[in-house]
Short mmCIF file of C-alpha atoms in Angstrom, two decimals:
data_model
loop_
_atom_site.label_atom_id
_atom_site.label_comp_id
_atom_site.label_asym_id
_atom_site.label_seq_id
_atom_site.Cartn_x
_atom_site.Cartn_y
_atom_site.Cartn_z
CA UNK A 7 -35.74 14.64 9.79
CA UNK A 8 -36.13 17.95 12.11
CA UNK A 9 -39.22 18.15 14.87
CA UNK A 10 -40.18 21.07 13.70
CA UNK A 11 -39.29 21.97 10.28
CA UNK A 12 -37.63 24.97 8.85
CA UNK A 13 -39.32 27.31 6.88
CA UNK A 14 -38.22 27.76 3.43
CA UNK A 15 -39.92 30.47 1.28
CA UNK A 16 -39.09 29.78 -2.46
CA UNK A 17 -39.15 32.67 -4.82
CA UNK A 18 -39.01 31.73 -8.13
CA UNK A 19 -41.07 32.25 -11.50
CA UNK A 20 -40.18 28.55 -13.19
CA UNK A 21 -42.69 25.98 -12.10
CA UNK A 22 -39.43 23.50 -12.51
CA UNK A 23 -37.40 24.97 -10.57
CA UNK A 24 -39.63 25.10 -7.84
CA UNK A 25 -40.20 21.36 -8.65
CA UNK A 26 -37.05 21.14 -7.93
CA UNK A 27 -36.41 22.90 -4.57
CA UNK A 28 -39.90 21.66 -3.25
CA UNK A 29 -39.13 17.81 -3.64
CA UNK A 30 -35.18 18.27 -3.20
CA UNK A 31 -35.85 20.23 0.23
CA UNK A 32 -38.97 18.79 1.33
CA UNK A 33 -36.84 15.13 1.58
CA UNK A 34 -34.38 16.92 3.75
CA UNK A 35 -37.48 18.17 6.46
CA UNK A 36 -37.41 21.57 5.40
CA UNK A 37 -40.83 22.66 4.80
CA UNK A 38 -41.35 24.79 1.65
CA UNK A 39 -43.39 28.07 0.61
CA UNK A 40 -43.85 29.00 -3.09
CA UNK A 41 -44.04 32.39 -4.69
CA UNK A 42 -43.84 32.83 -8.77
CA UNK A 43 -43.53 36.34 -8.09
CA UNK A 44 -42.12 39.49 -6.14
CA UNK A 45 -46.14 40.84 -4.81
CA UNK A 46 -46.57 37.18 -3.62
CA UNK A 47 -43.02 36.88 -1.90
CA UNK A 48 -43.89 39.97 -0.45
CA UNK A 49 -47.36 38.22 0.92
CA UNK A 50 -45.47 35.04 2.03
CA UNK A 51 -42.91 36.78 4.63
CA UNK A 52 -45.96 37.79 7.08
CA UNK A 53 -45.36 33.48 7.03
CA UNK A 54 -42.35 33.86 8.72
CA UNK A 55 -39.56 32.15 7.10
CA UNK A 56 -36.83 31.01 8.42
CA UNK A 57 -34.62 30.53 5.14
CA UNK A 58 -35.34 32.50 1.78
CA UNK A 59 -34.15 31.31 -1.56
CA UNK A 60 -34.66 34.55 -4.31
CA UNK A 61 -34.31 34.15 -7.92
CA UNK A 62 -32.97 37.35 -9.19
CA UNK A 63 -35.05 37.01 -12.75
CA UNK A 64 -39.17 37.99 -11.38
CA UNK A 65 -41.84 39.03 -14.25
CA UNK A 66 -42.68 42.00 -12.12
CA UNK A 67 -40.66 43.38 -9.32
CA UNK A 68 -36.62 43.41 -10.21
CA UNK A 69 -34.76 41.02 -8.10
CA UNK A 70 -32.86 43.64 -6.70
CA UNK A 71 -35.48 45.57 -5.65
CA UNK A 72 -37.57 42.94 -3.70
CA UNK A 73 -34.48 42.13 -2.01
CA UNK A 74 -33.93 45.21 -0.93
CA UNK A 75 -38.25 45.33 -0.24
CA UNK A 76 -37.24 41.99 1.83
CA UNK A 77 -34.26 43.25 3.70
CA UNK A 78 -36.70 46.58 4.75
CA UNK A 79 -38.79 44.51 6.44
CA UNK A 80 -36.89 41.26 8.15
CA UNK A 81 -32.72 42.34 8.63
CA UNK A 82 -32.01 38.57 9.90
CA UNK A 83 -33.25 36.25 7.78
CA UNK A 84 -30.81 34.71 5.37
CA UNK A 85 -31.06 35.25 1.85
CA UNK A 86 -29.31 32.67 -0.51
CA UNK A 87 -29.98 34.35 -4.72
CA UNK A 88 -30.02 32.30 -7.91
CA UNK A 89 -28.44 34.30 -10.63
CA UNK A 90 -27.85 33.20 -14.19
CA UNK A 91 -24.33 32.41 -15.56
CA UNK A 92 -22.02 34.87 -15.51
CA UNK A 93 -23.80 37.45 -13.97
CA UNK A 94 -21.03 38.68 -11.90
CA UNK A 95 -22.04 42.82 -11.37
CA UNK A 96 -25.27 41.11 -9.95
CA UNK A 97 -24.40 38.33 -7.68
CA UNK A 98 -22.31 41.40 -6.01
CA UNK A 99 -25.20 43.84 -5.85
CA UNK A 100 -27.39 41.61 -4.11
CA UNK A 101 -24.01 41.12 -1.40
CA UNK A 102 -23.84 44.34 -1.23
CA UNK A 103 -27.76 44.52 -0.39
CA UNK A 104 -27.88 42.02 2.38
CA UNK A 105 -28.02 38.54 0.41
CA UNK A 106 -26.37 35.82 2.46
CA UNK A 107 -25.14 33.74 -0.57
CA UNK A 108 -25.72 33.36 -4.00
CA UNK A 109 -25.53 30.10 -6.25
CA UNK A 110 -25.65 30.06 -10.02
CA UNK A 111 -27.91 28.41 -12.18
CA UNK A 112 -27.71 25.07 -13.37
CA UNK A 113 -26.54 23.76 -9.31
CA UNK A 114 -26.44 20.44 -7.98
CA UNK A 115 -28.77 19.93 -4.49
CA UNK A 116 -26.42 18.64 -2.44
CA UNK A 117 -24.34 22.43 -2.85
CA UNK A 118 -27.80 24.43 -2.31
CA UNK A 119 -28.16 22.59 1.31
CA UNK A 120 -25.02 22.96 2.30
CA UNK A 121 -25.59 26.80 1.33
CA UNK A 122 -28.46 26.86 3.37
CA UNK A 123 -26.91 25.14 5.97
CA UNK A 124 -23.66 27.46 6.35
CA UNK A 125 -26.53 30.15 5.87
CA UNK A 126 -28.81 28.82 8.78
CA UNK A 127 -24.76 28.64 11.03
CA UNK A 128 -24.17 32.27 10.31
CA UNK A 129 -27.51 33.33 11.15
CA UNK A 130 -26.96 31.74 14.88
CA UNK A 131 -23.82 33.18 14.95
CA UNK A 132 -24.69 36.78 14.61
CA UNK A 133 -27.40 36.01 17.02
CA UNK A 134 -25.34 34.46 19.52
CA UNK A 135 -22.04 34.98 18.98
CA UNK A 136 -19.79 32.64 20.58
CA UNK A 137 -16.50 33.65 22.06
CA UNK A 138 -14.43 30.47 19.73
CA UNK A 139 -14.68 30.30 16.47
CA UNK A 140 -13.91 26.79 15.07
CA UNK A 141 -13.21 25.33 11.41
CA UNK A 142 -11.39 22.34 11.12
CA UNK A 143 -8.12 23.13 12.48
CA UNK A 144 -8.40 26.81 12.76
CA UNK A 145 -9.73 28.16 15.86
CA UNK A 146 -10.09 31.59 17.01
CA UNK A 147 -11.06 33.00 20.32
CA UNK A 148 -12.80 36.42 19.80
CA UNK A 149 -12.45 37.44 23.64
CA UNK A 150 -8.62 36.91 24.34
CA UNK A 151 -7.83 37.61 20.43
CA UNK A 152 -6.12 34.28 20.65
CA UNK A 153 -5.59 32.30 16.99
CA UNK A 154 -4.71 28.76 16.71
CA UNK A 155 -4.53 26.06 14.15
CA UNK A 156 -4.02 23.14 15.71
CA UNK A 157 -1.49 23.24 18.47
CA UNK A 158 0.48 26.11 17.36
CA UNK A 159 -0.12 29.67 17.74
CA UNK A 160 -0.88 32.29 14.71
CA UNK A 161 0.79 35.67 15.57
CA UNK A 162 -0.89 38.18 13.68
CA UNK A 163 -0.53 41.84 12.88
CA UNK A 164 -3.28 43.84 13.92
CA UNK A 165 -4.92 44.64 10.17
CA UNK A 166 -4.84 40.75 9.98
CA UNK A 167 -6.53 39.91 13.38
CA UNK A 168 -9.10 42.61 11.73
CA UNK A 169 -9.74 40.81 8.76
CA UNK A 170 -10.12 37.43 10.41
CA UNK A 171 -12.16 38.94 12.89
CA UNK A 172 -14.60 40.44 10.53
CA UNK A 173 -14.25 37.10 8.61
CA UNK A 174 -14.83 34.75 11.47
CA UNK A 175 -17.82 36.89 12.30
CA UNK A 176 -19.99 36.25 8.95
CA UNK A 177 -18.48 33.10 8.25
CA UNK A 178 -20.17 31.19 5.52
CA UNK A 179 -20.84 34.08 4.13
CA UNK A 180 -19.34 35.57 0.60
CA UNK A 181 -18.58 39.23 2.05
CA UNK A 182 -17.55 41.52 -1.11
CA UNK A 183 -14.65 43.59 -1.82
CA UNK A 184 -16.30 46.65 -1.57
CA UNK A 185 -17.93 45.43 2.10
CA UNK A 186 -14.45 44.32 3.36
CA UNK A 187 -12.96 47.40 2.40
CA UNK A 188 -15.32 49.27 4.39
CA UNK A 189 -14.93 47.37 7.59
CA UNK A 190 -11.51 47.48 7.17
CA UNK A 191 -10.25 50.88 5.60
CA UNK A 192 -12.40 52.43 3.35
CA UNK A 193 -14.14 52.19 0.39
CA UNK A 194 -11.84 54.71 -1.28
CA UNK A 195 -8.78 51.85 -0.17
CA UNK A 196 -7.45 49.96 -3.53
CA UNK A 197 -8.81 46.59 -3.33
CA UNK A 198 -5.12 45.37 -4.24
CA UNK A 199 -4.26 46.13 -0.24
CA UNK A 200 -7.30 43.51 0.43
CA UNK A 201 -5.47 41.46 -1.53
CA UNK A 202 -2.34 41.82 0.11
CA UNK A 203 -3.68 40.96 3.55
CA UNK A 204 -5.49 37.79 2.32
CA UNK A 205 -2.12 36.54 1.08
CA UNK A 206 -0.70 37.40 4.38
CA UNK A 207 -3.57 35.71 6.03
CA UNK A 208 -3.59 32.72 4.42
CA UNK A 209 0.44 32.16 4.97
CA UNK A 210 -0.10 32.54 8.24
CA UNK A 211 -3.17 30.05 8.51
CA UNK A 212 -3.29 27.62 5.69
CA UNK A 213 -1.36 24.24 5.60
CA UNK A 214 -1.63 25.46 1.65
CA UNK A 215 -2.28 28.70 1.02
CA UNK A 216 -2.09 27.98 -3.19
CA UNK A 217 -4.62 25.43 -2.08
CA UNK A 218 -6.54 27.46 0.58
CA UNK A 219 -9.03 25.47 3.00
CA UNK A 220 -10.00 28.14 5.20
CA UNK A 221 -10.28 31.61 3.58
CA UNK A 222 -11.85 31.12 0.42
CA UNK A 223 -12.40 33.26 -3.06
CA UNK A 224 -14.90 34.00 -4.52
CA UNK A 225 -13.80 35.04 -7.66
CA UNK A 226 -14.49 38.51 -8.64
CA UNK A 227 -16.74 39.05 -6.09
CA UNK A 228 -15.14 38.17 -2.66
CA UNK A 229 -14.06 36.56 0.37
CA UNK A 230 -15.99 33.67 2.52
CA UNK A 231 -14.82 31.82 5.59
CA UNK A 232 -15.22 28.41 5.77
CA UNK A 233 -17.90 27.51 7.88
CA UNK A 234 -17.83 26.47 11.68
CA UNK A 235 -17.95 22.73 12.30
#
């Protein structure tokens, strides 16, 4: 258990979900704040939560509007969204509005805990970006622009490196197609360009490009780089 518990704000209008999260997260040393609607959630922001779990289906404020409001008040706090099954467009919109990750209901507590840890690691990385990123056998030196898998040097084209650099800077976070296209080209570029470069990058850094361990696909949404170790 942490000496100073990490404060998590759970925003969900379903009492059974809040109880599940309260019990599951408390046993892992998290300090839980609860909000059953958007109005209460905005008030709870004054208690400075270190993480937010946000259900998009709230009774008073539309979930994406609330997400936009939270980001307007706090640009850095990690936000993990809970979404209904099959709500792909809603997930993409939430990520584009600044959510760090999403989970589809129903979800497992172990998966949620892993996503929360990844979101926290991503926040720490952004606040004090490390010059060398490591995840498993993959290492990326952002200062010297050196990429290795194990002891093997990986030669990347400029665009392949730019793609990997953006993924590294947001490791553990789901990046939408739109975000990556805007960062690497412009939003009008066909997403097929992105798929081509992701495929080329995987060919160079993955042991089995068909079963990637580093650059993970979020089907219909975007990509995620496995978080740092």
